[in-house]
Every structure is written in structure tokens, then in C-alpha cells.
Coordinates of C-alpha atoms in Angstrom, one line a residue:
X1 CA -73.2 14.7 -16.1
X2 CA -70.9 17.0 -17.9
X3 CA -67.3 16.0 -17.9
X4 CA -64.5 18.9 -17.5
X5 CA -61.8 18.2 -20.0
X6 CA -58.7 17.1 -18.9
X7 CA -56.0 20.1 -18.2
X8 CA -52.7 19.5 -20.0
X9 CA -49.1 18.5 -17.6
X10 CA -48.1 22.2 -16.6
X11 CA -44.3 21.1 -16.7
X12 CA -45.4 19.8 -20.5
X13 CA -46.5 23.2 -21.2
X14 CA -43.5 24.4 -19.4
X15 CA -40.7 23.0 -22.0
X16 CA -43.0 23.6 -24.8
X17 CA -43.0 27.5 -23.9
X18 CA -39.3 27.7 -23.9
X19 CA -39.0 25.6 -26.5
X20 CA -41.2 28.2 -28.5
X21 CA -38.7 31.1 -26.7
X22 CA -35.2 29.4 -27.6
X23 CA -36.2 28.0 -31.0
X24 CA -34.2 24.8 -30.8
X25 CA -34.0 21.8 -28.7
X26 CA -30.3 22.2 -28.2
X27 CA -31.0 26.1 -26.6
X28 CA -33.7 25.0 -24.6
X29 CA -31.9 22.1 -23.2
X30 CA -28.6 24.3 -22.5
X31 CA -31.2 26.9 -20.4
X32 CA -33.2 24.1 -18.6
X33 CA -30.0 21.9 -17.6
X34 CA -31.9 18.9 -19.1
X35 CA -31.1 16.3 -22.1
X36 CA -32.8 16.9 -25.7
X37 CA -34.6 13.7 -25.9
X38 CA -35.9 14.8 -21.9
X39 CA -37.5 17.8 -24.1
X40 CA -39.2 15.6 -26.7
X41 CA -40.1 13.1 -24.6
X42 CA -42.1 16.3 -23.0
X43 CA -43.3 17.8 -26.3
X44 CA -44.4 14.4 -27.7
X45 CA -46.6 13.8 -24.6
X46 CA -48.2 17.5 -24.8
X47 CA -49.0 17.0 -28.4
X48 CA -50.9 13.4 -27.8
X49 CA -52.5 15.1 -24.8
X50 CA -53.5 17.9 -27.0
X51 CA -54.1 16.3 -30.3
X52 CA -52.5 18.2 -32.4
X53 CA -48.5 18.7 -33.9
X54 CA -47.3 21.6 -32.2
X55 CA -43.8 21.8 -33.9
X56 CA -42.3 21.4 -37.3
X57 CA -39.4 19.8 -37.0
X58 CA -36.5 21.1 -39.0
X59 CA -32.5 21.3 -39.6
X60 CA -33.1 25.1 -38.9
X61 CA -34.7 24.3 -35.4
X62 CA -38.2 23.9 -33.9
X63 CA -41.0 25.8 -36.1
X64 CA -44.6 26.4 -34.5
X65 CA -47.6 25.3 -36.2
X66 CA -50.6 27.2 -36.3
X67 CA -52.3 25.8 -33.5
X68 CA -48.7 25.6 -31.7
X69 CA -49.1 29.7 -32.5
X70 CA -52.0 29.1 -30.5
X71 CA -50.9 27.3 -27.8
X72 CA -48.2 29.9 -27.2
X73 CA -50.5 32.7 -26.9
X74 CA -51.8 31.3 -23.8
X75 CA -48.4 29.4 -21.8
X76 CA -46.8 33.0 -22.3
X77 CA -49.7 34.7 -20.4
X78 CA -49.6 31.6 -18.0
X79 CA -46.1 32.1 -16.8
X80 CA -45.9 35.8 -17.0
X81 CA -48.6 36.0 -14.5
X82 CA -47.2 33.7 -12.8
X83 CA -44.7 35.6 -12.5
X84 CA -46.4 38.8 -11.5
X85 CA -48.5 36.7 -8.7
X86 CA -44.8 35.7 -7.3
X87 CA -43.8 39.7 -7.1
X88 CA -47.0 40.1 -5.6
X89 CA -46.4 37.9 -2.7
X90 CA -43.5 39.5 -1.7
X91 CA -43.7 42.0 1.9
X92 CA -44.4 45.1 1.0
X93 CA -42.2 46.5 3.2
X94 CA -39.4 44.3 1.5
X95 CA -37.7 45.8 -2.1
X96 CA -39.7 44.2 -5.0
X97 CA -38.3 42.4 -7.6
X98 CA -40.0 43.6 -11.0
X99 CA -39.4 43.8 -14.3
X100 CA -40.5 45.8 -17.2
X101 CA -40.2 44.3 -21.0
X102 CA -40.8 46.8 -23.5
X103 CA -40.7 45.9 -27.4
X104 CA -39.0 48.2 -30.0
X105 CA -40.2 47.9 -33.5
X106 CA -37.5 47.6 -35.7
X107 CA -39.2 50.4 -38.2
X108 CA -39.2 52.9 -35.5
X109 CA -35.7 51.7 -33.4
X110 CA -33.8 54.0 -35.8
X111 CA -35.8 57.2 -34.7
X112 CA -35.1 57.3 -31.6
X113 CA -31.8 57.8 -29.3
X114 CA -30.6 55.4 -28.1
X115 CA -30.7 57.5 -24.4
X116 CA -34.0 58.0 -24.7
X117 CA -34.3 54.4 -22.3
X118 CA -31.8 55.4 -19.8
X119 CA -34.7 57.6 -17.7
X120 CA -36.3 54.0 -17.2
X121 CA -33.2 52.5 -15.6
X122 CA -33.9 51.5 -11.8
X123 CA -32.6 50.0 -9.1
X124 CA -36.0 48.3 -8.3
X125 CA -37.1 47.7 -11.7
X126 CA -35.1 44.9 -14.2
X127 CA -35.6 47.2 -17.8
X128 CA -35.9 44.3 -20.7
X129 CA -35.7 45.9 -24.0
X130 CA -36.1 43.9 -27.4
X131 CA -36.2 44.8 -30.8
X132 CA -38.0 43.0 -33.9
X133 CA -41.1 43.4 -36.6
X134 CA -44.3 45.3 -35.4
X135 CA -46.5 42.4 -35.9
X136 CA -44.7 39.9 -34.2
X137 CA -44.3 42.4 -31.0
X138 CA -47.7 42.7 -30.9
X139 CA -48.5 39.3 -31.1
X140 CA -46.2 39.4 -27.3
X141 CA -47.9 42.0 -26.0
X142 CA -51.5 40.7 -26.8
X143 CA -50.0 37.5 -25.4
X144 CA -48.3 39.5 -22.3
X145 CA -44.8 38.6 -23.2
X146 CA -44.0 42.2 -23.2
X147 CA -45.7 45.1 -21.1
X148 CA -45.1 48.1 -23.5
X149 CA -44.8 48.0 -27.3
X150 CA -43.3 51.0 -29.4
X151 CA -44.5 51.2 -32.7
X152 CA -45.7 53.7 -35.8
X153 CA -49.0 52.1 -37.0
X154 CA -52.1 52.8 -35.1
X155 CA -54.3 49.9 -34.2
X156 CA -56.7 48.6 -36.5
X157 CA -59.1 45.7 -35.8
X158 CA -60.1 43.3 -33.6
X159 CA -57.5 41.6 -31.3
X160 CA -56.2 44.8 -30.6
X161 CA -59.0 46.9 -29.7
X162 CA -58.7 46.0 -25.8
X163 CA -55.4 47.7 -26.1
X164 CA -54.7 51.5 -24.8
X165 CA -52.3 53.3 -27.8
X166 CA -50.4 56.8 -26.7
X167 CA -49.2 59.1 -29.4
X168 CA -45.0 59.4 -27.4
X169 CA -43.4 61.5 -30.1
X170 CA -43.6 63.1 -33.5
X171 CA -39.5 62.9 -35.0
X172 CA -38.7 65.4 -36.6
X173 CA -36.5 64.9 -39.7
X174 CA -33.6 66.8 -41.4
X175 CA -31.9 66.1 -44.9
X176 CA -28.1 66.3 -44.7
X177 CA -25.6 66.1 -47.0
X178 CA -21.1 67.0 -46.8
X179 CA -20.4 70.3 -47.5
X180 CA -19.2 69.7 -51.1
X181 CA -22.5 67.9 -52.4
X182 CA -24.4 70.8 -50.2
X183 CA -23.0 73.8 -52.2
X184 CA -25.3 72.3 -55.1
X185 CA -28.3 72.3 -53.2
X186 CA -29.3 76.3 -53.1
X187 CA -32.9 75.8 -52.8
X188 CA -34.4 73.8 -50.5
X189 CA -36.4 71.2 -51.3
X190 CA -36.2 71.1 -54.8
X191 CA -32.6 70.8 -55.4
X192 CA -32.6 67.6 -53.9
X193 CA -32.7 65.9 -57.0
X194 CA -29.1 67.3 -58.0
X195 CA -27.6 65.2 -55.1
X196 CA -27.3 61.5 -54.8
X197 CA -29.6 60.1 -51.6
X198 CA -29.3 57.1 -49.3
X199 CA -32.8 56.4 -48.3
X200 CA -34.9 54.0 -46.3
X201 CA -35.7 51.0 -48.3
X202 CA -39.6 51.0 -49.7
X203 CA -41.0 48.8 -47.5
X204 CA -40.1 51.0 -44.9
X205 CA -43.3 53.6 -43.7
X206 CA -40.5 56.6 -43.6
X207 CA -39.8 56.2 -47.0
X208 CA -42.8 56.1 -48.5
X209 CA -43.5 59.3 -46.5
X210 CA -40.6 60.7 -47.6
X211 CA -41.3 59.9 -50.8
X212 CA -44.4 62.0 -50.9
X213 CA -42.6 64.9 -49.5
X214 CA -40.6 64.8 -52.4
X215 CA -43.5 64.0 -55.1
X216 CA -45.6 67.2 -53.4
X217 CA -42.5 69.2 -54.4
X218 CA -41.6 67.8 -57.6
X219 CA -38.4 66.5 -56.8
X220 CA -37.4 62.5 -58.4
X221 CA -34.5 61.5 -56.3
X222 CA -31.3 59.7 -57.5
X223 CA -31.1 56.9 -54.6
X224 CA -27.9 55.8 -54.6
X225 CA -28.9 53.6 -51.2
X226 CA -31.7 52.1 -49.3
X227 CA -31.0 51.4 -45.6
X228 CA -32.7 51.5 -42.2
X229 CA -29.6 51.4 -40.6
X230 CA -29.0 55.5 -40.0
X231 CA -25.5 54.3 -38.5
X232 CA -24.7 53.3 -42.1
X233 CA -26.2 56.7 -44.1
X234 CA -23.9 58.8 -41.9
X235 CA -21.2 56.7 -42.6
X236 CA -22.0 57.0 -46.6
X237 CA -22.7 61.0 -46.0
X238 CA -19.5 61.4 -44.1
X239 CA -17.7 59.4 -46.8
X240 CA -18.6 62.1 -49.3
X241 CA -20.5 60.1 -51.5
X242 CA -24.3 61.0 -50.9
X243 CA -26.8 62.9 -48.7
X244 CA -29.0 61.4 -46.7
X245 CA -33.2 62.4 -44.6
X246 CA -33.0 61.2 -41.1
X247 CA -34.5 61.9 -37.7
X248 CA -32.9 65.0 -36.5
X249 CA -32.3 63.0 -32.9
X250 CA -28.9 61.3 -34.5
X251 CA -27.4 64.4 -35.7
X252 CA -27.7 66.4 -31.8
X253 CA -26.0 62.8 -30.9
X254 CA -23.0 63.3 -32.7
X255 CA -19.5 64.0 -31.4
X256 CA -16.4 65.2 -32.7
X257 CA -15.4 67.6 -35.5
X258 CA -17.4 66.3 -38.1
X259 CA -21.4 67.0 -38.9
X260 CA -22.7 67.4 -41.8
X261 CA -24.8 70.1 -43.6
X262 CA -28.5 70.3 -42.4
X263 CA -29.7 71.5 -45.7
X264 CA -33.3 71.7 -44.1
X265 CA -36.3 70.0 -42.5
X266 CA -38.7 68.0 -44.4
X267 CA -42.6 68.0 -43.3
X268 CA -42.6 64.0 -42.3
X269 CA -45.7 62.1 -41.2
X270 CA -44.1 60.0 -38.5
X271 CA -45.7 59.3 -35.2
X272 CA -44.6 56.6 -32.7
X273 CA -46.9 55.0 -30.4
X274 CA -47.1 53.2 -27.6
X275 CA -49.4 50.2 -26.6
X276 CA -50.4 48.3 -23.3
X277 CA -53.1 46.4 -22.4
X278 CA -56.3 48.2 -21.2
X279 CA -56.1 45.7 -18.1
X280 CA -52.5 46.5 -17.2
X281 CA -52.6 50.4 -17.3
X282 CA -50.7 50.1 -13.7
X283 CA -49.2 52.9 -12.0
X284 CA -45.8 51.8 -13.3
X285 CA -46.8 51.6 -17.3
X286 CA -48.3 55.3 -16.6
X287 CA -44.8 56.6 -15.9
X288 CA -43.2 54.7 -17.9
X289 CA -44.7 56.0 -20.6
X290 CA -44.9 59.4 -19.6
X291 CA -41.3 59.5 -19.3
X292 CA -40.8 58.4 -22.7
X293 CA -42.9 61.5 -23.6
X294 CA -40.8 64.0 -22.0
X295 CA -37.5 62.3 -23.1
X296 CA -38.8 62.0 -26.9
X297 CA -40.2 65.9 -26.7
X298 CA -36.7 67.0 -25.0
X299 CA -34.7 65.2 -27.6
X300 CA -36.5 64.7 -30.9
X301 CA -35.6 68.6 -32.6
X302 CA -32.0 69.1 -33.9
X303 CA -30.2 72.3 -33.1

């Protein structure tokens, strides 16, 4: 007779995942109204259930292991559809609590504006946006932490292959400069190089698409800056002190008296995707996402 292995204490796994979420005892113990030594009491019980260290415990806070990785994978798929069978229950005659969590890669956050999200806003709908590094968002949305993840590298491989990836907008860049540092630039792109530049830094994908716009034209920039903060090139263009290639999207945002020079548009290489699971291609991820396609195509030239 074949034995079925025992199943782990589901309020264990419960303080491990937020735990894992919060990144410290102390923050998990503040959300979950309980003591710290309540928490690793839990923890230390899930881990001799398990047989293996889930946590590496530091002065910086609570670090997963690999097969705490693991483990994390799976509780946040456990409670988000727990969640989602919770909605599901409700009448359907009665207004339905749901949310939507969509993750913005931090190497694409920049290219977009910022009211690009404000179609998604509803009533009925609880709109959770977060920000952080491509790989790690995926890691949430293969995990279902997150229902939509906005990116600019396409797929490759295996864990992601049972995910559905949506080309949502092409940004189109500008190069910009104040008016004094624009009267040197009379042909367009090759006097670039007589200007100072605030560029993305290099491990950025713009600026290594940027950089072979430049190359195909000959141009070796002076960069005088490397940021993926646009908030901080404007500042440093309208300063006087450099120009700066951006998507177009931030200059049509601008109030007030001052905008700089669009000295021209650059040929960039820089789609933005977006991924869901192949499973939860719902009726509300379809809009969703096809309202990001209509805001990004009404909003992503400069005028």
C-alpha cells in the first residue's frame, strides 16, 4: 500500500508566504497582529515538516533559499486562487470584489506616461500596480502573484512558453536639447556629437539601442550622464547643461513655459510587451490589455 505524503500545516505555509512578501519578521508580525517568535515558531515547524531551511537568517531580514524560492512559487499561486475562488462565490447579481495586479518593469516604467493606467481605474476593479526588475516580475506572474506583466524582452525558453506575450506599443523617441546647445546641432543626427548627452546607463536595452543608432551614423557621443530616471535628464536639459534621447510621451506631458528643442527623432528598436498566463486569458485581461493598446498608440508620438 502506497502511502500519500503528508501535506504541510496550511497556516505554516500561511506565515511563511508573508514572511516571503514583507521580508522581515518585524513586517510580517506588524501585518498579521501576531508576536515574532509566534512567526518562527511557525517557520521552524514548516521547515522540519518539509526538510529543508527555507530562510537565511540575517541582520538585513529574512532571505529565501533556493528551495524556499521554491516553496514560494507554489503558496503564492495557493492563496491567489484562493482568492479568486472567494470572488467567485460571491452572487452574481451582487457587485464583485476583484482585483487586478499588473507588474511594471522598471526598464520600461520610464517609457510610458504615467496616465496611460488611469483607463484601468474602476469602481469594481481594485487596480494594483508595482514596479521592479523583469526577471523577478516574471518570476510573480509564472507564480500568479501578478495577472499582467509589462516588459521589453520577448520570451525565451521554457517556464515561459505557457505564457500569451502582446506587442502594446512601439515608443517613439526624440533627442532634445535647450535652445543654446541646439543652435550647434544643424544636422541631424550627426551633430550630436558636438553636444554633451545624458543617456540611459549601459545596462539598460534603450541605451544600447541608442547606442547603435548613433554607431550606424557615425556619431561617438560625449555622455556627460547615465540615468533611467527621465525626470532627472529633463531637469539636467532644462538646467542648460546637456541634451538628452527620450521617449517622446514625456515631452507632450509637459506643462508650463518651458520645452525644450526636439532636434529630431531617432529610429529606436523598443517594443513593450505584455504577458499573462495562457490559462487566465479572461475576459477582463483581454480588455485590459487592449486598453493599454489604444492608450499607448494615442499617446506614445510627440507633437
Amino acid at each position: 500500500m502506497v502511502t500519500s505524503p503528508r501535506l504541510p500545516n496550511f497556516n505554516h505555509l500561511y506565515y511563511f508566504h508573508i514572511v516571503a512578501s514583507e521580508g522581515s519578521l518585524a513586517k510580517a508580525a506588524s501585518r498579521l497582529r501576531v508576536t515574532q517568535p509566534t512567526i518562527s515558531t511557525q517557520i521552524r515547524q514548516l521547515e522540519d515538516s518539509v526538510g529543508h531551511r527555507l530562510f537565511e537568517r540575517s541582520g538585513r531580514g529574512m532571505k529565501l533559499t533556493a528551495k524556499g524560492e521554491y516553496v514560494v512559487e507554489h503558496t503564492s499561486l495557493m492563496f491567489r486562487t484562493s482568492q479568486r475562488m472567494i470572488q467567485g462565490l460571491q452572487p452574481k447579481n451582487a457587485p464583485e470584489p476583484r482585483s487586478l495586479a499588473i507588474g511594471v518593469a522598471s526598464s520600461v516604467a520610464n517609457t510610458m506616461a504615467a496616465r496611460t493606467f488611469v483607463p484601468l481605474l474602476s469602481s469594481s476593479v481594485l487596480l494594483q500596480i508595482k514596479h521592479g526588475d523583469q526577471d523577478y516580475l516574471m518570476r510573480e506572474l509564472l507564480s500568479r502573484d501578478i495577472d499582467i506583466m509589462i516588459g521589453d524582452r520577448a520570451p525565451v525558453g521554457g517556464r515561459e512558453r505557457r505564457l500569451l506575450v502582446e506587442e502594446i506599443a512601439r515608443p517613439q523617441f526624440v533627442a532634445i536639447a535647450p535652445k543654446a546647445l541646439a543652435q550647434r546641432v544643424k544636422m541631424f543626427p550627426n551633430d550630436l556629437a558636438r553636444i554633451p548627452l545624458v543617456l540611459y546607463p549601459p545596462t539598460s536595452r534603450y541605451r544600447w539601442e541608442i547606442e547603435r543608432y548613433l554607431t550606424d551614423h557615425g556619431v561617438e557621443p560625449t555622455v556627460a550622464g547615465e540615468t533611467e530616471d527621465v525626470g532627472i535628464m529633463l531637469a539636467c536639459v532644462q538646467a542648460g547643461a546637456c541634451g538628452a534621447i527620450l521617449p517622446g510621451v514625456h515631452i507632450d506631458a509637459m506643462r508650463g513655459r518651458w520645452r525644450p528643442v526636439i532636434l529630431g527623432s531617432p529610429s529606436i528598436d523598443a517594443p513593450v510587451f505584455a504577458y499573462h498566463q495562457k490559462s487566465d486569458a479572461g475576459d477582463l485581461i483581454r480588455r485590459t490589455i487592449e486598453t493599454l493598446k489604444v492608450a499607448q498608440v494615442t499617446k506614445s508620438g510627440h507633437r
